[in-house]
Amino acid sequence: MGIAELIRTVAELLLSGEGTWFLALAAVSLIAAPVVQRWISGRKRLYYRVQSDSKIGLDVPLHDADDGDGHADEELIAVAKVVGRLSFVVIRIRNTGGDVELRDLGEPVEFTFRGRVIWNARVSDPSVPKHREELVDALEFFSDDEPAAHVSVPLPKVRNELLTRWRELLRTTPPADNRPPPPPPPVWHGIRLKRTLSLAAKEKFKIVVVLREPDSNTSTDRTKGVDGPTGQRRIRDERTVRRARWPLVTAGVGVLLAGALVAANVLPDAAKAADPAVECVRGEVDVVGSSAFAPVMTTVAGRYSRACDGATVRVTATGSITGVRQLAGLAPARRATMAAMSDGEVGEATGDLVAQPVAVVVYTLVANDSVGIDGLTVAQVRDIYAGRYRDWARLRQGPSLPIRIVGRGQESGSRRTFEQTVLATTSEGGLTSDSCETADRVPDAPVIRCERGTEAQQIDEIASTPGAIGYVDLPSARPGLTTLSLDGERPSVSGISSGYPFWAVEYLYTKGIPPTGSLLATFVDHLRGPASGAALTDAGYTPCTGRDGQLHLLCQS
């Protein structure tokens, strides 16, 4: 049943006499519910988000004088060693309600940086520019080493110590008169906002903090992470806030009832009107194959079927390789009744199959948010799948967490693309787990690896399994998953020219050229048209055929 039929049915059931007033009242109440909920929940609440936590560094080759490879100035070496241990953090703070003074929240707004020492800080991008000085004055810095409870100092005091820090760290020789060195400058590990700070409604700003690894950390691995207020009711990390879904439901029901009120006068008698821009042919076609591409293909096929009376295009997710094999085995007499979606070209395609390029599909490695990383090198990915890395603690600082691989079966085109473009091997590994938690199928296996039948099932498993890693097409990534860069390149079409490797062209295979005038031939032409191109773009894909009818460079053989 389409939306038009559903609204008309509700109208017929409820539009009678006083029922109209009841519907009007119910519709207004339900539509207003999320507005009221947002107003209530938005009062006196502060959200924060760590937008960046990155190394500053000075990654240039420096050599000592006696290593035979050249000589760098001692002062430059000293500067490189200092800067190489520096990092910066950007924290956005946002007032989600009305005017508020921080003391009214009843909880401190403070952040620490896993032992890193604060060198400098500044306020950036205030939404109320005239409040910049007030925000700067509200910054307080404290040390974990103070015996008193968080003795704090203002920003000017922190900045006054910068010159002393540089002098001490860049000193290469002792003082000429052999005097004892001056005492080390104080250190600050945390930053907080004064409780007297007032923020205007919806005001937001950023705090940029420059940090240095503590001298006690002799490891070459960089500390990463920010500890902010946790377990608080009024000060929340945006990443942990779960949106309430009931306002959306009530608003949706309200809109449905409002539609029922006007259904009899607004909706046309025909539940389905043909689009004159769509060439329609009667018949039935089945599109099988890629589970990753099936959702957007279902959208395109559904719109075509609704626009064309007597045309039915069904989409079934079977996996790319299974779908192509099914098409290859189709009897010649039925060749106009089926097509197969494939993530990339497949070796299973027989000589009589024709590949029609549809879209550029960018894939991404994704990890459960518990993993705590946002990028890997291709070499690290290969080592993970080979079992040389079995715990995330070897790839980042933090607690031990087993690496759990969630893959796809051999019928998957996404898996084949991953094996070819990232792993450079014929198999991502054997099946060792059913639960995805432990190697319950092969207890002594070097990796924990499970499989799920469709991309949707794979996404759900990765999002719900701590330590999980897998791969999906980029438009399918959702909250609960962290998309990972590869060799420093973020997944995107623009990144392909810079070396991002994990991508493929989505093809629609047909058994020979579809007969002229058939529904299959018309639907293939429809896929190349602007309406389908817009649907692909809205879903996050790059159409192979542009509005000018030219084939995208990445889709050319």
Short mmCIF file of C-alpha atoms in Angstrom, two decimals, residues 79-520:
data_model
loop_
_atom_site.label_atom_id
_atom_site.label_comp_id
_atom_site.label_asym_id
_atom_site.label_seq_id
_atom_site.Cartn_x
_atom_site.Cartn_y
_atom_site.Cartn_z
CA VAL A 79 63.57 22.23 18.18
CA ALA A 80 62.48 19.09 16.32
CA LYS A 81 62.61 17.03 19.53
CA VAL A 82 60.45 19.58 21.33
CA VAL A 83 57.90 20.06 18.56
CA GLY A 84 57.78 16.35 17.86
CA ARG A 85 56.13 15.82 21.26
CA LEU A 86 53.53 18.55 20.82
CA SER A 87 49.87 18.02 19.94
CA PHE A 88 46.74 20.10 19.89
CA VAL A 89 43.11 19.50 20.87
CA VAL A 90 40.00 21.37 19.69
CA ILE A 91 36.92 21.19 21.93
CA ARG A 92 33.62 22.73 20.86
CA ILE A 93 31.26 23.78 23.66
CA ARG A 94 27.63 24.51 22.82
CA ASN A 95 24.80 25.86 24.96
CA THR A 96 21.72 23.99 23.74
CA GLY A 97 19.20 25.95 25.81
CA GLY A 98 18.51 29.50 26.96
CA ASP A 99 20.76 31.94 28.82
CA VAL A 100 22.68 30.11 31.53
CA GLU A 101 25.35 30.73 34.16
CA LEU A 102 27.61 27.69 34.60
CA ARG A 103 27.04 27.58 38.35
CA ASP A 104 23.37 26.80 37.56
CA LEU A 105 24.43 23.52 35.96
CA GLY A 106 25.62 22.25 39.33
CA GLU A 107 28.58 20.45 37.75
CA PRO A 108 32.11 21.60 36.79
CA VAL A 109 33.01 22.02 33.11
CA GLU A 110 36.59 20.73 32.99
CA PHE A 111 38.82 18.60 30.75
CA THR A 112 42.08 16.68 31.22
CA PHE A 113 44.32 15.19 28.55
CA ARG A 114 45.62 11.78 29.73
CA GLY A 115 48.69 13.23 31.46
CA ARG A 116 49.72 15.64 28.70
CA VAL A 117 50.97 19.04 29.87
CA ILE A 118 49.22 22.24 28.76
CA TRP A 119 51.50 24.73 27.03
CA ASN A 120 49.02 27.23 25.67
CA ALA A 121 45.35 27.73 24.89
CA ARG A 122 43.05 30.10 23.08
CA VAL A 123 39.35 30.69 22.41
CA SER A 124 38.31 30.30 18.77
CA ASP A 125 35.18 30.91 16.66
CA PRO A 126 32.89 32.37 19.34
CA SER A 127 29.36 32.70 18.02
CA VAL A 128 29.08 35.93 20.06
CA PRO A 129 32.32 37.79 19.14
CA LYS A 130 31.96 40.42 21.86
CA HIS A 131 32.13 37.65 24.48
CA ARG A 132 35.63 36.55 23.43
CA GLU A 133 37.41 38.37 26.29
CA GLU A 134 34.92 37.03 28.84
CA LEU A 135 35.52 33.51 27.57
CA VAL A 136 39.31 33.94 27.76
CA ASP A 137 39.03 35.29 31.32
CA ALA A 138 36.88 32.29 32.25
CA LEU A 139 39.62 29.75 31.41
CA GLU A 140 41.33 28.24 34.46
CA PHE A 141 44.19 25.74 34.46
CA PHE A 142 44.99 23.21 37.15
CA SER A 143 47.58 20.55 37.91
CA ASP A 144 47.05 16.98 39.04
CA ASP A 145 50.22 17.35 41.14
CA GLU A 146 48.83 20.06 43.46
CA PRO A 147 48.12 18.78 47.00
CA ALA A 148 45.22 21.20 47.29
CA ALA A 149 42.10 20.39 45.33
CA HIS A 150 42.81 21.76 41.87
CA VAL A 151 44.65 25.03 42.53
CA SER A 152 44.01 26.98 39.35
CA VAL A 153 45.68 29.81 37.42
CA PRO A 154 44.44 32.05 34.56
CA LEU A 155 45.56 31.89 30.92
CA PRO A 156 48.10 34.78 31.15
CA LYS A 157 50.01 32.85 33.83
CA VAL A 158 50.18 29.81 31.54
CA ARG A 159 51.43 31.90 28.64
CA ASN A 160 54.06 33.63 30.79
CA GLU A 161 55.72 30.28 31.36
CA LEU A 162 56.06 29.54 27.63
CA LEU A 163 59.41 31.31 27.27
CA THR A 164 60.82 29.48 30.31
CA ARG A 165 59.72 26.13 28.87
CA TRP A 166 61.36 26.80 25.53
CA ARG A 167 64.61 27.92 27.15
CA GLU A 168 64.84 24.84 29.34
CA LEU A 169 63.97 22.37 26.59
CA LEU A 170 66.27 23.97 24.00
CA ARG A 171 69.23 24.27 26.36
CA THR A 172 72.04 22.12 24.86
CA THR A 173 74.88 23.08 27.25
CA PRO A 174 74.96 23.86 30.99
CA PRO A 175 75.44 27.47 32.16
CA ALA A 176 79.02 28.71 31.81
CA ASP A 177 79.35 29.51 35.50
CA ASN A 178 78.12 26.01 36.47
CA ARG A 179 75.27 27.53 38.45
CA PRO A 180 72.48 25.07 39.22
CA PRO A 181 69.66 25.25 36.68
CA PRO A 182 66.54 27.17 37.65
CA PRO A 183 63.62 25.14 39.02
CA PRO A 184 61.38 23.67 36.34
CA PRO A 185 58.28 25.68 35.44
CA PRO A 186 54.94 24.54 36.87
CA VAL A 187 52.83 22.14 34.85
CA TRP A 188 49.09 22.13 34.23
CA HIS A 189 47.16 19.04 33.21
CA GLY A 190 43.59 20.31 33.01
CA ILE A 191 41.41 23.22 31.96
CA ARG A 192 38.07 24.34 33.34
CA LEU A 193 35.56 27.13 32.88
CA LYS A 194 34.78 29.45 35.78
CA ARG A 195 31.43 28.81 37.37
CA THR A 196 30.60 32.51 37.05
CA LEU A 197 30.71 32.39 33.23
CA SER A 198 27.40 33.25 31.57
CA LEU A 199 26.47 31.96 28.11
CA ALA A 200 23.77 33.35 25.88
CA ALA A 201 21.08 31.15 24.37
CA LYS A 202 22.55 28.79 21.72
CA GLU A 203 26.01 30.34 22.20
CA LYS A 204 28.94 28.19 21.16
CA PHE A 205 32.72 28.49 20.98
CA LYS A 206 35.87 26.40 20.67
CA ILE A 207 38.85 25.95 22.98
CA VAL A 208 42.16 25.16 21.25
CA VAL A 209 44.75 23.66 23.61
CA VAL A 210 48.45 23.06 22.81
CA LEU A 211 49.86 20.08 24.74
CA ARG A 212 53.16 18.30 25.20
CA GLU A 213 53.88 14.71 26.17
CA PRO A 214 55.05 14.48 29.79
CA ASP A 215 58.76 13.84 30.33
CA SER A 216 57.81 10.59 32.06
CA ASN A 217 56.50 9.21 28.76
CA THR A 218 59.57 7.85 26.99
CA SER A 219 57.54 5.94 24.39
CA THR A 220 57.47 7.08 20.78
CA ASP A 221 53.69 6.53 20.71
CA ARG A 222 51.65 9.71 21.05
CA THR A 223 49.13 10.03 23.86
CA LYS A 224 45.62 10.61 22.57
CA GLY A 225 42.32 11.23 24.30
CA VAL A 226 40.41 13.85 26.26
CA ASP A 227 38.57 13.20 29.51
CA GLY A 228 35.60 15.51 29.95
CA PRO A 229 32.57 15.48 32.22
CA THR A 230 31.02 11.99 32.27
CA GLY A 231 27.87 10.65 33.84
CA GLN A 232 26.45 14.16 34.08
CA ARG A 233 22.87 15.14 33.35
CA ARG A 234 23.42 18.71 32.20
CA ILE A 235 26.90 18.55 30.64
CA ARG A 236 27.04 15.92 27.92
CA ASP A 237 29.44 14.64 25.29
CA GLU A 238 27.56 15.04 22.00
CA ARG A 239 28.86 11.67 20.78
CA THR A 240 27.09 9.85 23.62
CA VAL A 241 23.75 11.64 23.26
CA ARG A 242 21.12 9.35 21.85
CA ARG A 243 18.37 11.15 20.04
CA ALA A 244 14.88 10.45 21.31
CA ARG A 245 12.84 8.77 18.59
CA TRP A 246 9.37 9.19 20.04
CA PRO A 247 9.08 12.86 18.92
CA LEU A 248 9.69 11.73 15.34
CA VAL A 249 7.03 9.05 15.66
CA THR A 250 4.45 11.41 17.13
CA ALA A 251 5.21 14.06 14.53
CA GLY A 252 4.90 11.46 11.78
CA VAL A 253 1.50 10.30 13.06
CA GLY A 254 0.43 13.93 13.33
CA VAL A 255 1.39 14.60 9.72
CA LEU A 256 -0.47 11.44 8.68
CA LEU A 257 -3.63 12.62 10.43
CA ALA A 258 -3.28 16.10 8.95
CA GLY A 259 -2.97 14.48 5.55
CA ALA A 260 -6.14 12.51 6.22
CA LEU A 261 -8.01 15.77 6.84
CA VAL A 262 -7.28 17.06 3.37
CA ALA A 263 -7.09 13.72 1.54
CA ALA A 264 -10.55 13.86 0.08
CA ASN A 265 -10.03 17.30 -1.49
CA VAL A 266 -6.31 17.36 -2.25
CA LEU A 267 -5.39 13.89 -3.43
CA PRO A 268 -6.43 13.03 -6.95
CA ASP A 269 -8.73 10.12 -7.61
CA ALA A 270 -5.90 8.15 -9.15
CA ALA A 271 -3.57 6.85 -6.45
CA LYS A 272 -0.72 6.67 -8.94
CA ALA A 273 -0.08 9.27 -11.62
CA ALA A 274 2.27 8.61 -14.47
CA ASP A 275 5.32 10.88 -14.85
CA PRO A 276 5.37 12.12 -18.46
CA ALA A 277 9.16 12.36 -18.31
CA VAL A 278 9.45 8.57 -17.74
CA GLU A 279 9.17 6.22 -20.70
CA CYS A 280 6.91 3.40 -19.54
CA VAL A 281 6.70 -0.20 -20.75
CA ARG A 282 4.53 -2.91 -19.23
CA GLY A 283 6.07 -6.09 -17.91
CA GLU A 284 8.09 -7.56 -15.04
CA VAL A 285 11.85 -7.50 -14.38
CA ASP A 286 13.89 -8.95 -11.51
CA VAL A 287 17.10 -7.21 -10.44
CA VAL A 288 19.33 -9.43 -8.26
CA GLY A 289 22.82 -9.12 -6.82
CA SER A 290 24.71 -6.70 -4.59
CA SER A 291 23.24 -6.28 -1.10
CA ALA A 292 25.24 -3.06 -0.68
CA PHE A 293 23.67 -1.41 -3.74
CA ALA A 294 20.22 -2.99 -3.31
CA PRO A 295 18.72 -0.17 -1.15
CA VAL A 296 19.29 2.61 -3.69
CA MET A 297 18.31 0.31 -6.57
CA THR A 298 15.10 -0.46 -4.68
CA THR A 299 14.42 3.29 -4.48
CA VAL A 300 14.96 3.80 -8.22
CA ALA A 301 12.96 0.70 -9.18
CA GLY A 302 10.11 1.63 -6.83
CA ARG A 303 9.80 5.12 -8.31
CA TYR A 304 9.78 3.71 -11.82
CA SER A 305 7.12 1.11 -10.96
CA ARG A 306 4.92 3.73 -9.31
CA ALA A 307 5.21 6.04 -12.30
CA CYS A 308 4.36 3.33 -14.81
CA ASP A 309 1.11 1.34 -14.65
CA GLY A 310 1.69 -2.30 -15.49
CA ALA A 311 5.47 -2.15 -14.86
CA THR A 312 6.98 -4.09 -11.95
CA VAL A 313 10.71 -3.99 -11.17
CA ARG A 314 11.62 -6.21 -8.19
CA VAL A 315 15.00 -5.97 -6.41
CA THR A 316 16.46 -8.90 -4.45
CA ALA A 317 19.76 -8.77 -2.54
CA THR A 318 21.60 -12.02 -3.21
CA GLY A 319 25.22 -10.87 -3.25
CA SER A 320 27.03 -9.78 -6.40
CA ILE A 321 28.59 -13.10 -7.39
CA THR A 322 25.45 -15.15 -6.70
CA GLY A 323 23.38 -12.68 -8.72
CA VAL A 324 25.73 -12.77 -11.74
CA ARG A 325 25.79 -16.59 -11.65
CA GLN A 326 22.00 -16.63 -11.52
CA LEU A 327 21.83 -14.37 -14.57
CA ALA A 328 24.43 -16.41 -16.45
CA GLY A 329 22.31 -19.54 -15.98
CA LEU A 330 19.15 -17.87 -17.25
CA ALA A 331 17.51 -19.44 -20.28
CA PRO A 332 17.97 -17.30 -23.44
CA ALA A 333 14.20 -16.98 -23.84
CA ARG A 334 14.01 -15.15 -20.49
CA ARG A 335 16.94 -12.80 -21.03
CA ALA A 336 14.69 -9.71 -20.99
CA THR A 337 13.35 -10.51 -17.50
CA MET A 338 16.46 -10.25 -15.30
CA ALA A 339 19.51 -8.11 -14.56
CA ALA A 340 22.26 -8.46 -11.93
CA MET A 341 23.98 -5.77 -9.82
CA SER A 342 27.68 -6.30 -9.18
CA ASP A 343 30.26 -4.40 -7.13
CA GLY A 344 32.92 -4.29 -9.82
CA GLU A 345 33.37 -6.66 -12.75
CA VAL A 346 33.30 -10.34 -11.88
CA GLY A 347 35.15 -13.29 -13.35
CA GLU A 348 31.97 -15.35 -13.15
CA ALA A 349 30.46 -13.27 -15.99
CA THR A 350 30.14 -15.37 -19.16
CA GLY A 351 30.82 -14.00 -22.61
CA ASP A 352 27.18 -13.27 -23.34
CA LEU A 353 26.78 -10.96 -20.32
CA VAL A 354 26.99 -7.18 -20.91
CA ALA A 355 28.15 -4.86 -18.09
CA GLN A 356 26.37 -1.50 -17.89
CA PRO A 357 28.26 0.97 -15.58
CA VAL A 358 25.87 2.59 -13.11
CA ALA A 359 27.79 4.37 -10.32
CA VAL A 360 31.13 4.82 -8.56
CA VAL A 361 31.02 3.08 -5.17
CA VAL A 362 33.49 4.20 -2.51
CA TYR A 363 34.00 1.71 0.31
CA THR A 364 35.38 2.30 3.77
CA LEU A 365 36.76 0.25 6.59
CA VAL A 366 34.67 0.79 9.70
CA ALA A 367 35.29 -0.02 13.34
CA ASN A 368 33.08 -0.16 16.39
CA ASP A 369 33.29 3.16 18.24
CA SER A 370 34.88 1.34 21.20
CA VAL A 371 38.08 0.78 19.20
CA GLY A 372 39.23 4.40 19.50
CA ILE A 373 41.07 4.88 16.21
CA ASP A 374 40.19 6.81 13.05
CA GLY A 375 42.76 5.54 10.57
CA LEU A 376 45.04 2.65 9.61
CA THR A 377 47.72 2.02 7.03
CA VAL A 378 47.12 -0.60 4.37
CA ALA A 379 50.00 -2.58 5.88
CA GLN A 380 48.29 -2.55 9.29
CA VAL A 381 45.02 -3.73 7.74
CA ARG A 382 46.80 -6.64 6.08
CA ASP A 383 48.50 -7.54 9.35
CA ILE A 384 45.14 -7.46 11.17
CA TYR A 385 43.53 -9.85 8.70
CA ALA A 386 46.62 -12.08 8.73
CA GLY A 387 46.46 -12.36 12.52
CA ARG A 388 49.70 -10.50 13.22
CA TYR A 389 47.71 -7.93 15.20
CA ARG A 390 45.19 -9.52 17.56
CA ASP A 391 44.54 -6.71 20.04
CA TRP A 392 43.85 -3.02 19.46
CA ALA A 393 46.25 -2.13 22.30
CA ARG A 394 49.10 -2.80 19.85
CA LEU A 395 47.79 -0.13 17.47
CA ARG A 396 46.81 2.61 19.90
CA GLN A 397 47.24 3.55 23.51
CA GLY A 398 44.47 2.37 25.76
CA PRO A 399 43.03 -0.75 27.35
CA SER A 400 43.28 -4.21 25.82
CA LEU A 401 40.48 -5.00 23.37
CA PRO A 402 40.47 -8.07 21.08
CA ILE A 403 40.25 -7.41 17.35
CA ARG A 404 37.09 -9.02 15.95
CA ILE A 405 36.72 -9.18 12.16
CA VAL A 406 33.20 -9.14 10.71
CA GLY A 407 33.31 -10.13 7.03
CA ARG A 408 31.05 -11.23 4.21
CA GLY A 409 30.63 -14.55 2.45
CA GLN A 410 32.28 -15.49 -0.82
CA GLU A 411 29.17 -14.44 -2.75
CA SER A 412 29.84 -10.79 -1.85
CA GLY A 413 31.19 -8.33 -4.38
CA SER A 414 32.18 -5.98 -1.55
CA ARG A 415 34.39 -8.72 -0.12
CA ARG A 416 35.98 -9.37 -3.51
CA THR A 417 36.68 -5.63 -3.95
CA PHE A 418 38.24 -5.50 -0.46
CA GLU A 419 40.43 -8.51 -1.19
CA GLN A 420 41.60 -7.12 -4.52
CA THR A 421 42.13 -3.45 -3.68
CA VAL A 422 43.25 -3.52 -0.04
CA LEU A 423 44.46 -6.97 0.96
CA ALA A 424 45.93 -7.81 -2.47
CA THR A 425 45.05 -11.44 -1.85
CA THR A 426 42.45 -13.97 -2.93
CA SER A 427 40.84 -14.40 0.50
CA GLU A 428 40.29 -12.25 3.58
CA GLY A 429 40.61 -15.33 5.78
CA GLY A 430 38.79 -18.35 7.07
CA LEU A 431 35.61 -18.46 9.15
CA THR A 432 36.60 -18.98 12.81
CA SER A 433 33.58 -17.63 14.71
CA ASP A 434 29.80 -17.76 14.67
CA SER A 435 29.27 -15.33 17.54
CA CYS A 436 31.85 -12.72 16.39
CA GLU A 437 32.93 -12.52 20.06
CA THR A 438 35.35 -15.47 20.27
CA ALA A 439 36.92 -18.00 17.90
CA ASP A 440 34.23 -20.54 18.82
CA ARG A 441 34.54 -22.49 15.55
CA VAL A 442 38.35 -22.77 15.56
CA PRO A 443 39.56 -22.17 19.16
CA ASP A 444 43.28 -21.98 18.28
CA ALA A 445 42.80 -19.65 15.28
CA PRO A 446 45.03 -16.54 15.17
CA VAL A 447 42.04 -14.30 14.32
CA ILE A 448 38.43 -13.93 15.40
CA ARG A 449 36.50 -13.72 12.12
CA CYS A 450 32.78 -14.17 11.52
CA GLU A 451 30.61 -13.62 8.44
CA ARG A 452 27.21 -12.09 7.87
CA GLY A 453 25.03 -12.64 4.82
CA THR A 454 24.14 -9.06 3.87
CA GLU A 455 25.73 -5.67 4.34
CA ALA A 456 22.89 -4.58 6.65
CA GLN A 457 23.54 -7.58 8.92
CA GLN A 458 27.28 -6.88 8.81
CA ILE A 459 26.74 -3.23 9.81
CA ASP A 460 24.50 -4.22 12.74
CA GLU A 461 27.09 -6.74 13.95
CA ILE A 462 30.01 -4.30 13.79
CA ALA A 463 28.01 -1.58 15.57
CA SER A 464 27.05 -3.94 18.42
CA THR A 465 30.35 -5.85 18.87
CA PRO A 466 33.16 -4.16 20.86
CA GLY A 467 36.47 -4.27 19.00
CA ALA A 468 34.82 -5.15 15.67
CA ILE A 469 36.17 -4.10 12.27
CA GLY A 470 34.79 -4.64 8.77
CA TYR A 471 33.99 -2.86 5.51
CA VAL A 472 30.89 -1.26 3.98
CA ASP A 473 30.11 1.09 1.15
CA LEU A 474 30.53 4.65 2.37
CA PRO A 475 26.84 5.74 2.16
CA SER A 476 25.91 2.86 4.50
CA ALA A 477 28.17 3.97 7.38
CA ARG A 478 26.08 5.15 10.33
CA PRO A 479 26.35 6.17 14.01
CA GLY A 480 28.03 3.50 16.09
CA LEU A 481 30.66 3.02 13.39
CA THR A 482 33.90 4.94 12.91
CA THR A 483 35.01 5.32 9.29
CA LEU A 484 38.75 4.77 8.93
CA SER A 485 41.20 6.51 6.66
CA LEU A 486 43.69 4.38 4.72
CA ASP A 487 47.29 5.60 4.54
CA GLY A 488 46.01 9.01 5.60
CA GLU A 489 43.39 9.31 2.83
CA ARG A 490 39.75 9.67 3.86
CA PRO A 491 37.20 7.63 1.88
CA SER A 492 35.76 9.82 -0.89
CA VAL A 493 35.55 10.02 -4.66
CA SER A 494 37.94 12.98 -4.61
CA GLY A 495 40.41 10.90 -2.60
CA ILE A 496 40.67 8.28 -5.37
CA SER A 497 42.94 10.54 -7.43
CA SER A 498 45.17 10.93 -4.35
CA GLY A 499 45.57 7.20 -3.95
CA TYR A 500 42.57 6.04 -1.92
CA PRO A 501 42.38 2.39 -3.05
CA PHE A 502 39.06 1.00 -1.78
CA TRP A 503 36.47 1.65 -4.50
CA ALA A 504 34.74 0.00 -7.44
CA VAL A 505 32.29 0.67 -10.27
CA GLU A 506 28.79 -0.72 -9.74
CA TYR A 507 27.67 -2.57 -12.87
CA LEU A 508 24.26 -3.78 -13.99
CA TYR A 509 24.74 -6.98 -15.99
CA THR A 510 22.27 -8.06 -18.65
CA LYS A 511 22.22 -11.22 -20.73
CA GLY A 512 23.14 -9.70 -24.03
CA ILE A 513 21.74 -6.36 -25.18
CA PRO A 514 18.13 -6.11 -23.91
CA PRO A 515 15.58 -6.30 -26.74
CA THR A 516 14.49 -2.88 -27.99
CA GLY A 517 11.14 -1.86 -26.54
CA SER A 518 11.38 -4.27 -23.61
CA LEU A 519 10.88 -3.19 -20.00
CA LEU A 520 14.49 -4.15 -19.20
#
